[in-house]
Amino acid sequence: MTPRPERLCMQLLILGVCVGTVTGCERATPVSPTAAPKLAPIPEQTHQAEHEPEPEPEPELAPLDDETQLHALALACEGAALREQLAARTPAQLDSLADTAPPSVAMLAAWERGRSFDASGVLARASVDRLAQQIEAQLDLAPPRWWLEQLASARLREGDESGPPYYDIGLSEHADRRGAWAQGPGGLRVRPGAAMVLSAAKGTLSFDLSMGRVQLGPLPTDPGAALELARARGGTTIYYATFAPGSGGFRFPLRAIDSDSSVRWEAEVCGPDRKVLGGLGYLAVEIIVIESPPSDPDSRALPGRAATVTGIAVFSAESHGVALDVFDPNTGARTLAWSSDFWFAR
């Protein structure tokens, strides 16, 4: 007997549901509604075990001492940075720097602390005197009188009291505040004492020592070029600088030449470190060899006894500032630097 179509469809439907259920049972196991879900396996730990101490962090390097940073700025003649740093200090902090900081910073801090002008715009003399005392105590050398006089000549400019002061250069036709000029080889401007020991041949400038002629270098040919030089008592090393006074207080070279005409070193003098030429510009320079005091006071009178050189001081001044550079006599490294107006940054 053949089943009816409706009954056959119903049987096939029931059979399909059962097959699906069985197949589904083969693919997945029923989970009890009360059973805890399975967790993913714990991955292997890559850090150290708890009983092993963690490595200590590397200690941070201590920052440079404040005075050390200021000293480095001074020796590099970084006037703008120094001015900003010192302007942020209280009067008490400036006094502390003036008493305990390295010489360059101490003199700069003392100058900023004591620098003042009266109602008529004249610089207070006390600040100049204190600076002179500091220089003499540090270098065992009294600053040149002309240099101190030019420093003391500072006057505020009328209508620009917050700007840099003006320094009277004391210029005349054949002299400046430093002294008279003489004509040297090739029209070079030199001081009268140097004119007698300088000569030139084939474009080379020479210094006449008692033991022979020392070649300093090429003879400057720029119109108005000047030369300043110095040597120690009984010494055979010549320290000299050439520059153009009328061009103002820009940086210029300082050279140390030994008796065999070899260059021991060449350094750069910051001087007032003018950045632009505006207004009256005129530079005066004096080079002084710093000698250690002799153990025997009578040794200064002994001929041929060379002094021990401890430094080369270059005092410079122009209408926009007054400055001091000191160099190591053996290497030419700058060991002290001071500027009345932070190397043209005021």
Short mmCIF file of C-alpha atoms in Angstrom, two decimals:
data_model
loop_
_atom_site.label_atom_id
_atom_site.label_comp_id
_atom_site.label_asym_id
_atom_site.label_seq_id
_atom_site.Cartn_x
_atom_site.Cartn_y
_atom_site.Cartn_z
CA MET A 1 0.00 0.00 0.00
CA THR A 2 1.48 3.28 -1.07
CA PRO A 3 1.72 6.02 1.67
CA ARG A 4 -0.04 9.22 1.07
CA PRO A 5 2.14 12.16 -0.09
CA GLU A 6 1.43 14.25 3.01
CA ARG A 7 2.45 11.40 5.32
CA LEU A 8 5.61 10.73 3.30
CA CYS A 9 6.70 14.40 3.59
CA MET A 10 6.15 14.31 7.33
CA GLN A 11 8.29 11.22 7.71
CA LEU A 12 11.09 12.74 5.64
CA LEU A 13 11.00 15.91 7.76
CA ILE A 14 11.28 13.99 11.01
CA LEU A 15 14.12 11.92 9.60
CA GLY A 16 16.04 15.12 8.60
CA VAL A 17 15.73 16.62 12.08
CA CYS A 18 17.08 13.45 13.65
CA VAL A 19 20.02 13.26 11.27
CA GLY A 20 20.90 16.91 11.97
CA THR A 21 20.73 16.31 15.68
CA VAL A 22 23.00 13.29 15.51
CA THR A 23 25.50 15.11 13.29
CA GLY A 24 25.46 18.08 15.59
CA CYS A 25 26.16 15.84 18.53
CA GLU A 26 29.22 14.49 16.79
CA ARG A 27 30.57 18.03 16.23
CA ALA A 28 30.00 19.49 19.69
CA THR A 29 29.50 18.20 23.19
CA PRO A 30 26.56 19.68 25.04
CA VAL A 31 27.62 21.95 27.93
CA SER A 32 25.87 21.72 31.21
CA PRO A 33 24.26 25.02 32.08
CA THR A 34 25.82 24.77 35.56
CA ALA A 35 29.35 23.78 34.41
CA ALA A 36 32.14 26.44 34.54
CA PRO A 37 33.39 27.59 31.12
CA LYS A 38 36.80 26.36 30.08
CA LEU A 39 39.59 29.04 30.15
CA ALA A 40 42.26 29.49 27.51
CA PRO A 41 45.59 27.97 28.50
CA ILE A 42 48.03 30.36 30.35
CA PRO A 43 50.86 31.37 28.03
CA GLU A 44 54.44 30.84 29.15
CA GLN A 45 55.80 33.73 31.22
CA THR A 46 58.72 35.61 29.70
CA HIS A 47 59.60 37.79 32.70
CA GLN A 48 61.87 36.76 35.54
CA ALA A 49 60.57 34.73 38.41
CA GLU A 50 59.24 36.66 41.36
CA HIS A 51 62.14 35.65 43.59
CA GLU A 52 64.69 37.19 41.19
CA PRO A 53 65.19 40.94 41.82
CA GLU A 54 64.38 43.37 39.03
CA PRO A 55 67.49 45.13 37.60
CA GLU A 56 68.02 48.56 39.13
CA PRO A 57 67.61 51.51 36.72
CA GLU A 58 70.83 53.24 35.73
CA PRO A 59 71.40 56.33 37.85
CA GLU A 60 70.85 59.63 36.09
CA LEU A 61 73.92 61.80 35.68
CA ALA A 62 73.87 64.79 37.97
CA PRO A 63 73.41 68.10 36.12
CA LEU A 64 76.41 70.38 35.83
CA ASP A 65 76.91 72.78 38.68
CA ASP A 66 75.33 76.16 38.01
CA GLU A 67 78.61 78.03 38.44
CA THR A 68 80.33 75.60 36.07
CA GLN A 69 77.78 76.34 33.36
CA LEU A 70 78.12 80.09 33.82
CA HIS A 71 81.91 79.78 33.70
CA ALA A 72 81.74 77.89 30.40
CA LEU A 73 79.47 80.59 28.93
CA ALA A 74 81.89 83.30 30.06
CA LEU A 75 84.96 81.61 28.55
CA ALA A 76 83.04 81.26 25.26
CA CYS A 77 82.04 84.96 25.44
CA GLU A 78 78.36 83.99 25.16
CA GLY A 79 77.11 87.37 26.23
CA ALA A 80 73.40 87.02 25.46
CA ALA A 81 73.07 83.78 27.43
CA LEU A 82 75.03 85.17 30.37
CA ARG A 83 72.99 88.33 30.48
CA GLU A 84 69.77 86.30 30.63
CA GLN A 85 71.18 84.04 33.34
CA LEU A 86 72.45 86.84 35.57
CA ALA A 87 69.32 88.95 35.06
CA ALA A 88 67.32 86.14 36.66
CA ARG A 89 69.45 86.23 39.84
CA THR A 90 68.48 88.14 42.96
CA PRO A 91 70.92 90.68 44.44
CA ALA A 92 71.82 88.15 47.14
CA GLN A 93 72.52 85.48 44.52
CA LEU A 94 74.72 87.88 42.55
CA ASP A 95 76.64 88.66 45.74
CA SER A 96 77.14 84.94 46.32
CA LEU A 97 78.47 84.45 42.78
CA ALA A 98 80.79 87.42 43.20
CA ASP A 99 82.26 85.80 46.31
CA THR A 100 82.46 82.12 45.38
CA ALA A 101 82.19 81.62 41.59
CA PRO A 102 85.15 81.11 39.21
CA PRO A 103 86.96 84.38 38.41
CA SER A 104 85.20 85.24 35.14
CA VAL A 105 81.74 84.71 36.64
CA ALA A 106 82.69 86.40 39.91
CA MET A 107 83.82 89.55 38.12
CA LEU A 108 80.78 89.61 35.85
CA ALA A 109 78.40 89.12 38.78
CA ALA A 110 80.13 91.81 40.85
CA TRP A 111 80.00 94.20 37.91
CA GLU A 112 76.26 93.63 37.40
CA ARG A 113 75.63 93.98 41.11
CA GLY A 114 77.59 97.22 41.50
CA ARG A 115 77.04 98.79 38.08
CA SER A 116 74.94 101.90 38.59
CA PHE A 117 74.62 105.41 37.21
CA ASP A 118 73.77 108.65 38.97
CA ALA A 119 70.99 111.05 37.98
CA SER A 120 73.17 112.61 35.29
CA GLY A 121 73.99 109.21 33.75
CA VAL A 122 77.56 108.91 35.09
CA LEU A 123 78.87 105.46 36.05
CA ALA A 124 79.52 104.91 39.76
CA ARG A 125 83.27 104.85 40.40
CA ALA A 126 82.96 102.26 43.18
CA SER A 127 82.11 99.50 40.69
CA VAL A 128 85.24 100.32 38.65
CA ASP A 129 87.44 100.25 41.76
CA ARG A 130 86.03 96.91 42.87
CA LEU A 131 86.69 95.38 39.45
CA ALA A 132 90.29 96.66 39.51
CA GLN A 133 90.79 95.01 42.90
CA GLN A 134 89.38 91.71 41.64
CA ILE A 135 91.65 91.70 38.59
CA GLU A 136 94.74 92.48 40.64
CA ALA A 137 93.89 89.80 43.20
CA GLN A 138 93.28 87.18 40.50
CA LEU A 139 96.13 87.97 38.10
CA ASP A 140 98.63 89.64 40.42
CA LEU A 141 98.55 92.42 37.85
CA ALA A 142 97.17 95.95 38.06
CA PRO A 143 94.91 96.80 35.09
CA PRO A 144 96.30 99.54 32.82
CA ARG A 145 95.35 103.04 33.89
CA TRP A 146 94.04 103.99 30.43
CA TRP A 147 91.74 100.95 30.42
CA LEU A 148 90.25 101.81 33.81
CA GLU A 149 89.82 105.43 32.74
CA GLN A 150 87.92 104.40 29.64
CA LEU A 151 85.73 102.10 31.72
CA ALA A 152 85.03 104.92 34.15
CA SER A 153 84.08 107.23 31.28
CA ALA A 154 80.84 105.32 30.68
CA ARG A 155 77.79 107.54 30.27
CA LEU A 156 74.20 106.60 29.56
CA ARG A 157 72.94 107.87 26.22
CA GLU A 158 70.33 110.56 26.59
CA GLY A 159 66.96 109.17 25.62
CA ASP A 160 68.23 105.57 25.72
CA GLU A 161 68.93 105.00 29.40
CA SER A 162 68.11 101.28 29.14
CA GLY A 163 70.59 100.68 26.33
CA PRO A 164 74.36 100.33 26.37
CA PRO A 165 76.38 103.28 27.64
CA TYR A 166 78.90 105.25 25.62
CA TYR A 167 82.61 105.06 26.51
CA ASP A 168 84.86 108.02 25.69
CA ILE A 169 87.76 106.66 23.60
CA GLY A 170 89.91 109.78 24.05
CA LEU A 171 90.91 109.81 20.38
CA SER A 172 93.19 112.43 18.90
CA GLU A 173 95.00 112.78 15.57
CA HIS A 174 98.02 110.60 16.41
CA ALA A 175 96.98 108.93 19.67
CA ASP A 176 94.20 107.24 21.59
CA ARG A 177 93.59 106.77 25.28
CA ARG A 178 96.19 103.98 25.25
CA GLY A 179 98.94 106.32 23.97
CA ALA A 180 100.67 107.64 20.85
CA TRP A 181 101.03 105.83 17.54
CA ALA A 182 104.18 105.59 15.43
CA GLN A 183 104.66 104.48 11.84
CA GLY A 184 106.05 101.00 11.45
CA PRO A 185 107.07 98.87 8.45
CA GLY A 186 104.82 99.27 5.43
CA GLY A 187 102.83 102.07 7.06
CA LEU A 188 101.72 99.76 9.89
CA ARG A 189 100.61 101.65 13.01
CA VAL A 190 102.63 100.57 16.05
CA ARG A 191 103.51 101.95 19.46
CA PRO A 192 106.77 103.96 19.55
CA GLY A 193 108.67 101.30 21.50
CA ALA A 194 107.87 98.61 18.94
CA ALA A 195 108.85 100.68 15.92
CA MET A 196 112.55 100.20 16.75
CA VAL A 197 112.44 96.37 16.80
CA LEU A 198 110.17 95.67 13.81
CA SER A 199 111.24 95.30 10.20
CA ALA A 200 109.80 93.93 6.97
CA ALA A 201 111.30 92.22 3.93
CA LYS A 202 109.55 90.53 1.01
CA GLY A 203 106.17 90.97 2.63
CA THR A 204 107.19 89.34 5.92
CA LEU A 205 107.09 91.15 9.25
CA SER A 206 109.97 90.41 11.66
CA PHE A 207 110.91 91.17 15.25
CA ASP A 208 114.59 91.74 16.05
CA LEU A 209 115.66 89.80 19.12
CA SER A 210 119.21 90.09 20.47
CA MET A 211 119.78 86.47 19.43
CA GLY A 212 118.43 86.92 15.92
CA ARG A 213 115.45 87.92 13.82
CA VAL A 214 112.07 86.29 14.45
CA GLN A 215 109.61 86.18 11.56
CA LEU A 216 106.15 87.00 12.86
CA GLY A 217 104.13 86.48 9.68
CA PRO A 218 102.80 88.35 6.64
CA LEU A 219 103.03 92.12 6.78
CA PRO A 220 99.47 93.53 7.05
CA THR A 221 98.60 95.60 4.01
CA ASP A 222 95.16 96.91 5.01
CA PRO A 223 95.12 100.72 5.27
CA GLY A 224 95.12 101.79 8.91
CA ALA A 225 96.14 98.35 10.22
CA ALA A 226 97.71 98.36 13.69
CA LEU A 227 99.89 95.98 15.67
CA GLU A 228 100.26 95.44 19.41
CA LEU A 229 102.89 93.10 20.87
CA ALA A 230 104.55 92.07 24.12
CA ARG A 231 107.07 89.60 25.48
CA ALA A 232 108.18 88.55 28.93
CA ARG A 233 111.28 89.92 30.61
CA GLY A 234 114.16 88.02 29.03
CA GLY A 235 111.65 85.92 27.06
CA THR A 236 112.01 84.81 23.47
CA THR A 237 108.32 84.26 22.64
CA ILE A 238 106.56 87.16 20.96
CA TYR A 239 102.83 87.66 21.54
CA TYR A 240 101.25 89.94 18.97
CA ALA A 241 97.93 90.94 17.42
CA THR A 242 97.02 92.84 14.27
CA PHE A 243 93.66 94.56 13.81
CA ALA A 244 92.00 97.61 12.28
CA PRO A 245 91.28 100.11 15.10
CA GLY A 246 88.79 102.11 13.05
CA SER A 247 86.64 99.06 12.38
CA GLY A 248 85.57 98.82 16.01
CA GLY A 249 85.79 96.09 18.59
CA PHE A 250 85.29 92.98 16.49
CA ARG A 251 87.15 89.79 17.38
CA PHE A 252 90.77 89.55 16.25
CA PRO A 253 93.61 86.98 16.34
CA LEU A 254 96.42 86.74 18.91
CA ARG A 255 99.53 84.76 18.01
CA ALA A 256 102.45 83.36 20.02
CA ILE A 257 105.67 83.08 17.96
CA ASP A 258 108.76 81.33 19.32
CA SER A 259 112.36 82.38 18.67
CA ASP A 260 112.69 79.91 15.77
CA SER A 261 109.77 81.70 14.02
CA SER A 262 107.41 78.78 14.61
CA VAL A 263 103.81 79.45 15.66
CA ARG A 264 103.27 78.14 19.16
CA TRP A 265 99.54 78.87 19.02
CA GLU A 266 96.91 81.21 17.61
CA ALA A 267 93.86 82.29 19.60
CA GLU A 268 90.86 84.52 19.07
CA VAL A 269 90.44 87.59 21.25
CA CYS A 270 86.78 88.35 21.95
CA GLY A 271 87.42 91.94 22.99
CA PRO A 272 84.18 93.93 23.21
CA ASP A 273 82.95 91.57 20.46
CA ARG A 274 81.00 94.08 18.43
CA LYS A 275 78.38 92.43 16.20
CA VAL A 276 77.58 95.29 13.83
CA LEU A 277 79.40 98.51 12.99
CA GLY A 278 77.21 101.47 13.81
CA GLY A 279 78.14 104.85 15.20
CA LEU A 280 81.69 105.61 16.24
CA GLY A 281 83.85 102.48 16.28
CA TYR A 282 87.41 102.55 17.52
CA LEU A 283 89.37 99.79 19.26
CA ALA A 284 92.34 100.25 21.61
CA VAL A 285 94.36 97.20 22.74
CA GLU A 286 97.18 96.45 25.17
CA ILE A 287 98.83 93.04 25.56
CA ILE A 288 100.50 92.33 28.91
CA VAL A 289 102.54 89.23 29.72
CA ILE A 290 101.73 88.10 33.26
CA GLU A 291 104.87 87.00 35.07
CA SER A 292 105.02 85.17 38.39
CA PRO A 293 106.79 87.09 41.15
CA PRO A 294 110.46 86.02 41.39
CA SER A 295 111.52 84.10 44.47
CA ASP A 296 114.53 86.38 44.66
CA PRO A 297 113.52 90.07 44.51
CA ASP A 298 116.96 90.96 43.14
CA SER A 299 116.58 88.54 40.20
CA ARG A 300 114.75 91.18 38.18
CA ALA A 301 118.01 93.05 37.89
CA LEU A 302 119.95 90.06 36.60
CA PRO A 303 120.49 90.22 32.81
CA GLY A 304 119.26 87.28 30.77
CA ARG A 305 117.10 85.88 33.58
CA ALA A 306 113.81 84.90 31.93
CA ALA A 307 110.61 85.33 33.88
CA THR A 308 108.06 82.57 34.39
CA VAL A 309 104.99 83.42 32.32
CA THR A 310 101.61 82.53 33.84
CA GLY A 311 99.24 84.20 31.37
CA ILE A 312 98.76 86.57 28.48
CA ALA A 313 96.28 89.37 29.24
CA VAL A 314 94.65 91.38 26.45
CA PHE A 315 92.94 94.57 27.62
CA SER A 316 90.67 96.07 24.96
CA ALA A 317 88.24 98.95 24.84
CA GLU A 318 86.08 100.81 22.36
CA SER A 319 83.14 103.20 22.40
CA HIS A 320 80.64 100.37 22.98
CA GLY A 321 82.40 98.41 25.71
CA VAL A 322 85.51 97.40 27.62
CA ALA A 323 86.81 93.82 27.86
CA LEU A 324 89.55 91.54 29.17
CA ASP A 325 90.77 88.20 27.74
CA VAL A 326 93.45 86.07 29.44
CA PHE A 327 95.14 83.12 27.70
CA ASP A 328 97.29 80.18 28.75
CA PRO A 329 100.85 80.97 27.58
CA ASN A 330 101.51 77.37 26.52
CA THR A 331 98.29 76.42 24.73
CA GLY A 332 96.48 79.66 23.93
CA ALA A 333 93.32 78.48 25.71
CA ARG A 334 91.21 81.29 27.15
CA THR A 335 91.34 81.11 30.95
CA LEU A 336 89.47 84.28 31.90
CA ALA A 337 87.00 86.56 30.12
CA TRP A 338 85.17 89.68 31.21
CA SER A 339 83.13 92.33 29.39
CA SER A 340 81.49 95.50 30.66
CA ASP A 341 78.50 94.94 28.40
CA PHE A 342 78.41 91.18 27.97
CA TRP A 343 80.21 91.20 24.64
CA PHE A 344 77.87 93.59 22.87
CA ALA A 345 74.74 91.87 24.21
CA ARG A 346 73.49 94.66 26.44
#
